Coordinates of C-alpha atoms in Angstrom, one line a residue:
Chain A
X328 CA 11.8 20.0 13.4
X329 CA 13.0 17.6 16.1
X330 CA 12.7 20.2 18.8
X331 CA 9.7 19.2 20.9
X332 CA 8.0 22.4 21.8
X333 CA 4.2 21.2 21.6
X334 CA 2.2 22.5 24.5
X335 CA -0.9 20.7 23.7
X336 CA -4.1 22.2 24.7
X337 CA -2.4 24.5 27.2
X338 CA -1.5 28.0 26.2
X339 CA -3.8 30.3 28.3
X340 CA -4.2 33.8 27.4
X341 CA -2.1 35.0 30.4
X342 CA 0.5 33.7 32.8
X343 CA -2.0 33.4 35.6
X344 CA -4.5 31.4 33.6
X345 CA -1.8 29.1 32.3
X346 CA -0.7 28.3 35.7
X347 CA -4.3 28.0 36.9
X348 CA -5.0 25.6 34.0
X349 CA -1.8 23.7 34.9
X350 CA -2.8 23.4 38.4
X351 CA -6.4 22.3 37.4
X352 CA -5.0 19.7 35.1
X353 CA -2.8 18.5 38.0
X354 CA -5.6 18.4 40.4
X355 CA -7.1 15.7 38.1
X356 CA -3.8 13.9 37.8
X357 CA -3.4 11.1 40.4
X358 CA -0.5 11.3 42.8
X359 CA 1.3 8.4 41.0
X360 CA 1.1 10.1 37.7
X361 CA 2.4 13.4 39.1
X362 CA 5.2 11.7 41.1
X363 CA 6.2 9.7 37.9
X364 CA 6.1 12.8 35.7
X365 CA 8.1 14.8 38.1
X366 CA 10.7 12.2 38.3
X367 CA 10.8 11.6 34.6
X368 CA 11.2 15.4 33.9
X369 CA 13.9 15.8 36.6
X370 CA 15.9 12.8 35.2
X371 CA 15.7 14.1 31.6
X372 CA 16.8 17.6 32.7
X373 CA 19.8 16.0 34.5
X374 CA 20.5 13.7 31.4
X375 CA 20.7 16.7 29.0
X376 CA 22.6 18.7 31.4
X377 CA 25.3 15.9 31.7
X378 CA 25.3 15.9 27.9
X379 CA 25.7 19.7 27.7
X380 CA 28.6 19.6 30.4
X381 CA 30.3 16.7 28.6
X382 CA 30.2 18.5 25.2
X383 CA 31.7 21.8 26.7
X384 CA 34.4 19.8 28.5
X385 CA 35.4 17.9 25.4
X386 CA 35.7 21.1 23.4
X387 CA 37.7 22.8 26.2
X388 CA 40.1 19.8 26.5
X389 CA 40.5 18.9 22.8
X390 CA 39.8 22.2 21.1
X391 CA 38.1 20.5 18.1
X392 CA 34.7 18.9 17.4
X393 CA 36.2 15.8 15.8
X394 CA 35.5 12.9 18.0
X395 CA 32.9 14.9 20.1
X396 CA 29.9 12.8 18.9
X397 CA 31.8 9.7 19.6
X398 CA 32.5 10.7 23.2
X399 CA 28.8 11.5 23.9
X400 CA 26.9 9.1 21.8
X401 CA 26.2 6.6 24.5
X402 CA 24.6 9.2 26.8
X403 CA 22.8 10.8 23.8
X404 CA 21.4 7.6 22.6
X405 CA 20.1 6.7 26.1
X406 CA 18.4 9.9 26.9
X407 CA 17.0 10.5 23.4
X408 CA 15.7 6.9 23.1
X409 CA 14.2 7.1 26.7
X410 CA 12.1 10.1 25.4
X411 CA 9.9 7.5 23.6
X412 CA 8.1 7.2 26.8
X413 CA 6.6 10.7 26.1
X414 CA 4.4 8.9 23.4
X415 CA 3.1 6.6 26.1
X416 CA 2.4 9.6 28.4
X417 CA 0.1 11.1 25.8
X418 CA -1.5 7.6 25.1
X419 CA -2.4 7.1 28.6
X420 CA -3.7 10.6 29.0
X421 CA -1.3 11.9 31.7
X422 CA 0.0 14.5 29.3
X423 CA -2.6 16.5 27.4
X424 CA -0.5 16.6 24.1
X425 CA -1.7 14.8 21.0
X426 CA -0.1 11.3 20.3
X427 CA 0.4 12.1 16.8
X428 CA 2.4 15.5 17.4
X429 CA 4.5 14.0 20.1
X430 CA 5.0 10.8 17.9
X431 CA 6.2 12.9 15.0
X432 CA 8.6 14.8 17.1
X433 CA 10.2 11.9 19.0
X434 CA 10.4 9.9 15.8
X435 CA 12.4 12.6 13.9
X436 CA 14.9 12.6 16.9
X437 CA 15.1 8.8 16.9
X438 CA 15.6 8.9 13.1
X439 CA 18.5 11.4 13.4
X440 CA 20.3 9.7 16.1
X441 CA 19.8 6.0 15.1
X442 CA 19.3 5.9 11.3
X443 CA 21.7 8.8 10.5
X444 CA 24.5 9.6 12.9
X445 CA 24.7 6.1 14.5
X446 CA 24.5 4.2 11.2
X447 CA 26.4 6.3 8.9
X448 CA 29.7 6.6 10.6
X449 CA 31.4 9.1 8.1
X450 CA 29.1 11.9 9.1
X451 CA 29.9 11.8 12.8
X452 CA 32.7 14.4 12.5
X453 CA 30.7 16.9 10.6
X454 CA 30.4 20.3 12.0
X455 CA 26.6 20.2 11.2
X456 CA 26.3 17.3 13.9
X457 CA 27.5 19.8 16.5
X458 CA 25.0 22.4 15.4
X459 CA 22.0 20.2 16.0
X460 CA 23.5 18.7 19.2
X461 CA 23.8 22.1 20.7
X462 CA 20.3 23.0 19.6
X463 CA 18.8 20.0 20.9
X464 CA 20.7 20.1 24.3
X465 CA 19.8 23.7 25.1
X466 CA 16.1 23.2 23.9
X467 CA 15.7 20.0 26.0
X468 CA 17.2 21.5 29.1
X469 CA 14.7 24.3 28.9
X470 CA 11.9 22.2 28.0
X471 CA 12.2 19.5 30.8
X472 CA 13.0 22.1 33.4
X473 CA 10.0 24.0 32.4
X474 CA 7.8 20.8 32.8
X475 CA 9.6 20.1 36.0
X476 CA 8.8 23.5 37.6
X477 CA 5.3 23.5 36.3
X478 CA 4.5 20.2 37.9
X479 CA 6.2 21.5 41.2
X480 CA 4.0 24.6 40.9
X481 CA 6.9 27.0 41.0
X482 CA 7.6 28.2 37.6
X483 CA 10.3 31.0 37.4
X484 CA 9.3 33.5 34.8
X485 CA 12.7 33.2 33.3
X486 CA 12.2 29.6 32.5
X487 CA 8.9 30.3 30.7
X488 CA 10.6 33.1 28.9
X489 CA 13.4 30.9 27.8
X490 CA 11.1 28.2 26.6
X491 CA 9.0 30.5 24.5
X492 CA 11.9 32.6 23.1
X493 CA 15.0 30.3 22.7
X494 CA 13.3 28.3 20.0
X495 CA 13.2 31.4 17.8
X496 CA 16.9 30.8 17.3
X497 CA 17.5 27.3 18.2
X498 CA 14.7 25.8 15.9
X499 CA 16.2 27.0 12.6
X500 CA 19.7 26.2 13.8
X501 CA 18.7 22.6 14.7
X502 CA 16.9 22.2 11.3
X503 CA 20.0 23.4 9.6
X504 CA 22.2 21.1 11.5
X505 CA 19.9 18.1 10.8
X506 CA 19.5 18.9 7.0
X507 CA 23.2 19.6 6.5
X508 CA 24.0 16.1 8.3
X509 CA 21.5 14.2 6.1
X510 CA 22.9 15.9 3.0
X511 CA 26.4 15.0 4.0
X512 CA 25.4 11.4 4.3
X513 CA 23.9 11.0 1.0
X514 CA 27.0 10.1 -1.1
X515 CA 27.9 7.4 1.5
X516 CA 24.4 6.0 1.3
X517 CA 24.3 5.9 -2.4
X518 CA 27.7 4.2 -2.6
X519 CA 27.0 1.4 -0.1
X520 CA 23.2 1.0 -0.8
X521 CA 22.7 0.6 3.0
X522 CA 19.3 -0.1 4.3
X523 CA 18.0 -0.8 0.9
X524 CA 16.3 -3.8 -0.7
X525 CA 16.3 -4.4 -4.5
X526 CA 14.2 -6.4 -6.8
X527 CA 13.7 -9.3 -7.5
X528 CA 12.8 -10.7 -4.0
X529 CA 10.0 -12.9 -2.8
X530 CA 8.1 -10.1 -1.0
X531 CA 8.0 -8.1 -4.2
X532 CA 9.0 -4.8 -2.6
X533 CA 12.0 -2.5 -2.9
X534 CA 13.4 0.3 -0.8
X535 CA 16.0 2.8 -1.6
X536 CA 17.4 4.6 1.5
X537 CA 19.0 7.3 -0.6
X538 CA 15.7 8.4 -2.0
X539 CA 14.0 7.9 1.5
X540 CA 16.6 10.6 2.7
X541 CA 15.9 12.9 -0.1
X542 CA 12.1 12.7 0.5
X543 CA 12.9 13.2 4.3
X544 CA 14.8 16.3 3.4
X545 CA 12.0 17.6 1.2
X546 CA 9.4 17.1 3.9
X547 CA 11.1 19.6 6.1
X548 CA 9.8 22.3 3.7
X549 CA 6.2 22.0 4.4
X550 CA 6.5 20.8 8.1
X551 CA 9.1 23.2 9.6
X552 CA 7.1 26.4 8.9
X553 CA 3.9 24.9 10.3
X554 CA 5.7 23.9 13.6
X555 CA 7.6 27.2 13.8
X556 CA 4.6 29.4 13.3
X557 CA 2.6 27.4 15.7
X558 CA 5.3 28.0 18.3
X559 CA 5.2 31.7 17.4
X560 CA 1.5 31.7 18.1
X561 CA 1.9 29.9 21.3
X562 CA 4.5 32.4 22.4
X563 CA 2.2 35.4 21.7
X564 CA -0.6 33.8 23.7
X565 CA 1.4 32.8 26.6
X566 CA 3.9 35.7 27.0
X567 CA 1.8 38.6 25.7
X568 CA -1.6 37.5 26.5
X569 CA -2.8 38.0 22.9
X570 CA -6.1 36.4 22.1
X571 CA -6.0 34.9 18.7
X572 CA -9.0 33.9 16.5
X573 CA -7.8 30.7 15.0
X574 CA -8.6 29.9 11.5
X575 CA -11.2 27.2 10.8
X576 CA -10.1 23.8 11.9
Chain B
X69 CA -50.5 31.2 14.2
X70 CA -47.6 33.1 15.3
X71 CA -44.8 33.6 12.8
X72 CA -41.3 33.5 14.1
X73 CA -38.3 35.7 13.4
X74 CA -34.9 34.2 12.8
X75 CA -31.7 36.0 13.2
X76 CA -28.4 34.5 12.1
X77 CA -25.2 35.5 13.5
X78 CA -21.7 34.5 12.7
X79 CA -20.4 32.2 15.2
X80 CA -17.0 33.6 15.5
X81 CA -17.5 37.3 15.2
X82 CA -21.1 37.5 16.3
X83 CA -21.8 39.8 13.5
X84 CA -25.5 39.8 12.4
X85 CA -25.5 38.2 8.9
X86 CA -29.3 38.0 8.3
X87 CA -32.7 38.4 9.8
X88 CA -35.5 36.4 8.4
X89 CA -39.0 37.6 9.5
X90 CA -42.3 35.8 9.1
X91 CA -40.7 32.3 9.3
X92 CA -43.3 29.5 9.7
X93 CA -42.9 27.9 13.2
X94 CA -43.0 24.5 11.6
X95 CA -40.2 25.4 9.3
X96 CA -37.3 22.9 9.3
X97 CA -33.6 24.0 9.4
X98 CA -33.2 23.0 5.8
X99 CA -35.9 25.4 4.8
X100 CA -34.1 28.2 6.9
X101 CA -30.8 27.3 5.2
X102 CA -32.5 27.9 1.9
X103 CA -33.8 31.2 3.0
X104 CA -30.3 32.2 4.3
X105 CA -28.7 31.3 0.8
X106 CA -31.1 33.8 -0.8
X107 CA -29.2 36.7 0.9
X108 CA -25.7 35.1 1.0
X109 CA -25.6 33.0 -2.3
X110 CA -21.9 32.0 -1.8
X111 CA -23.0 29.9 1.1
X112 CA -25.2 27.2 -0.3
X113 CA -27.0 25.0 2.2
X114 CA -24.5 22.2 2.1
X115 CA -21.8 24.5 3.5
X116 CA -24.0 25.9 6.3
X117 CA -23.7 24.9 9.8
X118 CA -26.4 26.3 12.0
X119 CA -26.4 26.0 15.7
X120 CA -28.1 27.2 18.8
X121 CA -24.7 27.8 20.5
X122 CA -21.7 29.2 18.7
X123 CA -19.7 26.3 20.2
X124 CA -22.4 23.7 20.2
X125 CA -23.5 21.0 17.7
X126 CA -24.8 21.6 14.4
X127 CA -28.5 21.5 14.0
X128 CA -30.0 18.8 11.8
X129 CA -31.8 19.7 8.5
X130 CA -34.9 17.9 9.8
X131 CA -35.0 19.8 13.0
X132 CA -38.3 21.8 13.3
X133 CA -38.0 25.5 14.4
X134 CA -40.8 25.5 17.1
X135 CA -39.3 22.3 18.6
X136 CA -36.1 24.1 19.4
X137 CA -35.5 25.9 22.8
X138 CA -35.9 29.2 21.3
X139 CA -38.3 32.4 21.9
X140 CA -40.3 34.1 19.3
X141 CA -37.1 35.3 17.8
X142 CA -34.6 32.5 17.4
X143 CA -30.9 33.3 17.3
X144 CA -28.9 30.8 15.3
X145 CA -25.1 30.8 14.8
X146 CA -23.7 30.3 11.5
X147 CA -20.3 28.5 10.7
X148 CA -19.0 28.0 7.2
X149 CA -18.2 24.4 6.6
X150 CA -16.1 25.3 3.6
X151 CA -16.5 24.2 0.0
X152 CA -18.4 20.9 -0.1
X153 CA -18.5 18.1 -2.6
X154 CA -21.0 15.4 -2.9
X155 CA -20.1 11.9 -1.5
X156 CA -21.0 10.3 -4.8
X157 CA -18.5 12.5 -6.7
X158 CA -15.8 11.6 -4.0
X159 CA -16.4 7.9 -4.2
X160 CA -16.4 7.9 -8.0
X161 CA -13.3 9.8 -8.3
X162 CA -11.5 7.9 -5.6
X163 CA -12.5 4.5 -7.1
X164 CA -12.0 5.3 -10.8
X165 CA -8.4 6.3 -10.2
X166 CA -7.1 2.9 -8.9
X167 CA -8.9 1.1 -11.6
X168 CA -7.4 3.2 -14.3
X169 CA -3.9 3.5 -12.7
X170 CA -3.5 -0.2 -12.1
X171 CA -4.1 -0.8 -15.9
X172 CA -1.4 1.6 -16.7
X173 CA 1.1 -0.6 -14.9
X174 CA -0.5 -3.9 -16.0
X175 CA -0.1 -2.8 -19.7
X176 CA 3.4 -1.5 -19.0
X177 CA 2.8 1.9 -20.4
X178 CA 6.1 3.7 -21.5
X179 CA 8.2 5.4 -18.9
X180 CA 7.2 3.2 -15.9
X181 CA 9.6 0.3 -16.4
X182 CA 12.6 0.2 -18.9
X183 CA 11.9 0.9 -22.5
X184 CA 12.5 -2.7 -23.5
X185 CA 9.4 -3.7 -21.5
X186 CA 7.0 -1.2 -23.0
X187 CA 3.6 -2.8 -23.8
X188 CA 5.0 -6.3 -23.0
X189 CA 3.0 -8.9 -21.0
X190 CA 4.0 -10.7 -17.8
X191 CA 4.7 -14.5 -18.2
X192 CA 3.1 -15.3 -14.9
X193 CA -0.6 -16.3 -14.9
X194 CA -1.0 -14.9 -11.3
X195 CA -0.3 -11.4 -12.6
X196 CA -3.1 -11.6 -15.0
X197 CA -5.4 -13.0 -12.4
X198 CA -4.5 -10.1 -10.0
X199 CA -5.3 -7.6 -12.6
X200 CA -8.8 -9.1 -13.1
X201 CA -9.4 -9.3 -9.3
X202 CA -8.2 -5.6 -8.5
X203 CA -10.2 -4.3 -11.6
X204 CA -13.2 -6.3 -10.5
X205 CA -13.0 -5.0 -6.9
X206 CA -13.0 -1.4 -8.2
X207 CA -15.7 -1.9 -10.9
X208 CA -17.9 -3.3 -8.0
X209 CA -17.2 -0.4 -5.8
X210 CA -18.2 2.1 -8.6
X211 CA -21.4 0.1 -9.4
X212 CA -22.3 0.0 -5.8
X213 CA -21.8 3.8 -5.3
X214 CA -24.1 4.4 -8.3
X215 CA -26.8 1.8 -7.6
X216 CA -26.7 0.3 -4.2
X217 CA -25.4 2.7 -1.4
X218 CA -27.9 5.2 0.3
X219 CA -25.8 8.0 1.8
X220 CA -26.9 9.5 5.0
X221 CA -24.9 12.7 4.2
X222 CA -25.0 14.6 1.0
X223 CA -21.7 16.2 1.0
X224 CA -18.2 16.3 2.7
X225 CA -15.5 19.1 2.8
X226 CA -13.7 19.5 -0.5
X227 CA -10.4 19.0 0.8
X228 CA -11.3 15.3 1.7
X229 CA -11.3 14.5 -2.0
X230 CA -7.6 15.4 -2.1
X231 CA -6.7 13.6 0.9
X232 CA -8.8 10.4 -0.1
X233 CA -7.5 10.3 -3.7
X234 CA -3.9 10.5 -2.6
X235 CA -4.3 7.6 -0.3
X236 CA -6.4 5.3 -2.9
X237 CA -4.4 6.4 -6.0
X238 CA -1.0 6.3 -4.1
X239 CA -1.4 2.9 -2.8
X240 CA -2.9 1.6 -6.1
X241 CA 0.2 2.8 -8.0
X242 CA 2.7 1.5 -5.4
X243 CA 1.0 -2.0 -5.4
X244 CA 0.6 -2.1 -9.3
X245 CA 4.3 -1.1 -9.8
X246 CA 5.5 -4.2 -8.0
X247 CA 3.0 -6.8 -9.2
X248 CA 3.3 -5.9 -12.8
X249 CA 7.1 -5.4 -12.6
X250 CA 9.3 -7.4 -15.0
X251 CA 11.1 -8.8 -12.0
X252 CA 7.9 -9.8 -10.1
X253 CA 8.5 -13.1 -8.1
X254 CA 5.4 -15.3 -8.1
X255 CA 4.0 -16.8 -4.8
X256 CA 6.3 -19.2 -2.9
X257 CA 3.8 -22.1 -2.8
X258 CA 2.7 -21.7 -6.4
X259 CA -0.9 -22.5 -7.8
X260 CA -2.0 -23.9 -4.3
X261 CA -1.3 -20.5 -2.7
X262 CA -3.0 -18.6 -5.6
X263 CA -6.1 -20.9 -5.5
X264 CA -6.5 -20.5 -1.8
X265 CA -6.1 -16.7 -2.1
X266 CA -8.6 -16.6 -4.9
X267 CA -11.1 -18.5 -2.8
X268 CA -10.8 -16.1 0.0
X269 CA -11.0 -13.1 -2.3
X270 CA -14.2 -14.3 -4.1
X271 CA -15.9 -15.3 -0.9
X272 CA -15.1 -11.9 0.8
X273 CA -16.2 -9.9 -2.3
X274 CA -19.5 -11.8 -2.3
X275 CA -19.8 -11.4 1.3
X276 CA -19.2 -7.6 1.1
X277 CA -21.7 -7.1 -1.6
X278 CA -24.4 -9.2 0.3
X279 CA -23.9 -6.9 3.3
X280 CA -24.2 -3.7 1.2
X281 CA -27.5 -5.2 -0.3
X282 CA -28.8 -6.1 3.3
X283 CA -28.0 -2.6 4.6
X284 CA -29.8 -1.1 1.6
X285 CA -32.8 -3.0 2.1
X286 CA -32.9 -1.9 5.8
X287 CA -33.4 1.7 4.8
X288 CA -36.4 2.6 2.4
X289 CA -35.4 5.0 -0.2
X290 CA -35.2 8.7 0.9
X291 CA -35.6 7.9 4.5
X292 CA -33.1 8.4 7.2
X293 CA -34.3 5.8 9.7
X294 CA -31.8 3.7 11.5
X295 CA -32.5 0.0 12.4
X296 CA -30.3 -2.8 13.8
X297 CA -29.1 -5.0 10.9
X298 CA -29.9 -8.8 11.3
X299 CA -28.9 -11.9 9.3
X300 CA -31.1 -12.8 6.4
X301 CA -31.5 -15.9 4.3
X302 CA -28.2 -15.1 2.5
X303 CA -25.5 -17.1 4.4
X304 CA -22.9 -14.3 3.9
X305 CA -25.1 -12.1 6.2
X306 CA -24.9 -14.5 9.0
X307 CA -21.7 -12.7 10.0
X308 CA -24.0 -10.0 11.5
X309 CA -24.4 -12.5 14.4
X310 CA -20.8 -11.8 15.3
X311 CA -20.0 -8.3 14.1
X312 CA -21.6 -5.0 13.7
X313 CA -19.8 -4.1 10.5
X314 CA -19.2 -7.3 8.6
X315 CA -18.8 -5.2 5.2
X316 CA -15.6 -4.0 6.8
X317 CA -14.7 -7.6 7.9
X318 CA -15.2 -8.9 4.3
X319 CA -13.3 -5.9 2.9
X320 CA -10.3 -6.6 5.0
X321 CA -10.6 -10.3 4.1
X322 CA -10.6 -9.4 0.4
X323 CA -7.4 -7.6 0.7
X324 CA -5.8 -10.3 2.8
X325 CA -6.7 -12.7 -0.1
X326 CA -5.3 -10.3 -2.6
X327 CA -2.0 -10.0 -0.5
X328 CA -1.6 -13.9 -0.3
X329 CA -2.4 -14.1 -4.0
X330 CA 0.3 -11.6 -5.1
X331 CA 2.8 -12.2 -2.1
X332 CA 3.4 -8.5 -2.4
X333 CA 4.4 -6.5 0.8
X334 CA 2.9 -3.2 -0.3
X335 CA -0.5 -5.0 -0.6
X336 CA -0.1 -6.4 3.0
X337 CA 0.7 -2.9 4.1
X338 CA -2.3 -1.4 2.3
X339 CA -4.4 -4.1 4.0
X340 CA -3.0 -3.2 7.5
X341 CA -3.7 0.5 7.0
X342 CA -7.1 -0.2 5.6
X343 CA -7.9 -2.4 8.5
X344 CA -6.8 0.2 11.0
X345 CA -9.1 2.9 9.5
X346 CA -12.0 0.4 9.2
X347 CA -11.5 -0.6 12.8
X348 CA -11.9 3.0 13.9
X349 CA -15.0 3.4 11.9
X350 CA -16.5 0.1 13.1
X351 CA -15.9 1.0 16.5
X352 CA -17.6 4.3 16.1
X353 CA -20.5 2.6 14.4
X354 CA -20.8 -0.1 17.1
X355 CA -20.7 2.7 19.8
X356 CA -23.6 4.5 18.1
X357 CA -25.6 1.3 17.7
X358 CA -25.1 0.6 21.5
X359 CA -26.2 4.2 22.3
X360 CA -29.3 4.1 20.3
X361 CA -30.7 0.6 20.7
X362 CA -31.1 -0.7 24.3
X363 CA -31.6 -4.4 22.9
X364 CA -28.5 -4.4 20.8
X365 CA -27.2 -8.0 20.5
X366 CA -24.4 -8.4 23.2
X367 CA -22.4 -11.0 21.3
X368 CA -21.5 -8.6 18.4
X369 CA -18.0 -7.1 18.2
X370 CA -17.2 -4.1 16.0
X371 CA -15.3 -5.8 13.2
X372 CA -13.5 -9.0 14.2
X373 CA -15.6 -11.8 15.8
X374 CA -15.0 -12.1 19.5
X375 CA -11.8 -10.0 19.4
X376 CA -12.1 -6.4 18.1

């Protein structure tokens, strides 16, 4: 769910046409936009690589996942929050993806990081956290290096292959990690009544974070399959040159 | 006089669906759609989109065959728009819902609040006033749909009714739940706040109605002509001097009034969402006015005077 795999209007019928489209798109992008996006994607690739290495080192030194989140949380929060810029990239048009799709994907990541793992400390040592952290890390390293190489016009086939194949496993793994983590947080949220507003109050509104979390979990049911099958369709188009007649819009 | 032949192909598969021979050159697209329905009755005219190019724009019902860039045999591409529902049906359904749903909460029908509150009445006068205002608003909308509005389109896709009703009915329930709640807190500034809010609400409802009447008078019954709306003798229509869509301006104003009256955050959120949607519509309408009329008054903004 939180794995951002949207390719926007791209997705040509063959590798050649995708690269041609990417080049065509880039010719219309100003020098400044290209330079900024290249820098951005290199920085994000590096950031998530640092996270990956930190996680591996922690596990090798400590032999346990307990305390792993705490040790990488600052870096995670920094780079994941920085990704909000991707919404701006879509808004100003230098990236062809829809603002809504990017918004949903980035928001779900921000939600997990800030409103779940950061705010609900007891879940930080759950194994499910490691599950989604690993999924996110591998996904993002692949995704940002894909964009970097595309912008530099030298896309190794293996990066493209990784981008359109890793998600098959990583996506469900990440979703499982996220759902299990939210589920683990429920008892604590119910007990403390955190982030909730009760009646009476002068703005005549109420909010129950416990039920909000339940509804969020339920929303994965319709949303995850749609995103997953969309990625599968993109994969068939890009890697196997299949021409797919889309359903009515 | 030469008769034309019309072949209709599926826009996606290019399969030949139908050939109509001996079509009058002055036939309109509407008439061709009727002929097409005879051979494919499941595709009634409202769900047909006919176009000259498979990826192009839909042709209008009023377009005349011989005025189109076609030879003696016209090739038209067909796209199924999906099940259609009339605008009037959609409007009536989406407005009747909130009217009814709000009343369920107002009368504290069982299973909403605790059982000890079933069928009790609020002790705050503003709650009764709010019910009158909310109900008036939707009764007005229903009557306008039946007697005032002239719709330029007959139908919309069926899935819109589910989307629209979820929005209207959902927000109505959410608002009504808090306003009619036993633990409702009346406005901070008391009767003063309520009086001011009521004044805003009434003025904006009158304004909105005035604009609807002015727009109706712009377009004679049955015609589809478009004209620039101008202020009339009715002072409420003078807002046309400053905005293209004063009906939306007044509508937002009404809901702001209702939000101040009830001091209820969900009402404020509903107003905000409505304002966002109406701004998008107003900008679109403003743009098409500018495109169509060279002499469009330059002072006008889409929805908020001078600003937006």
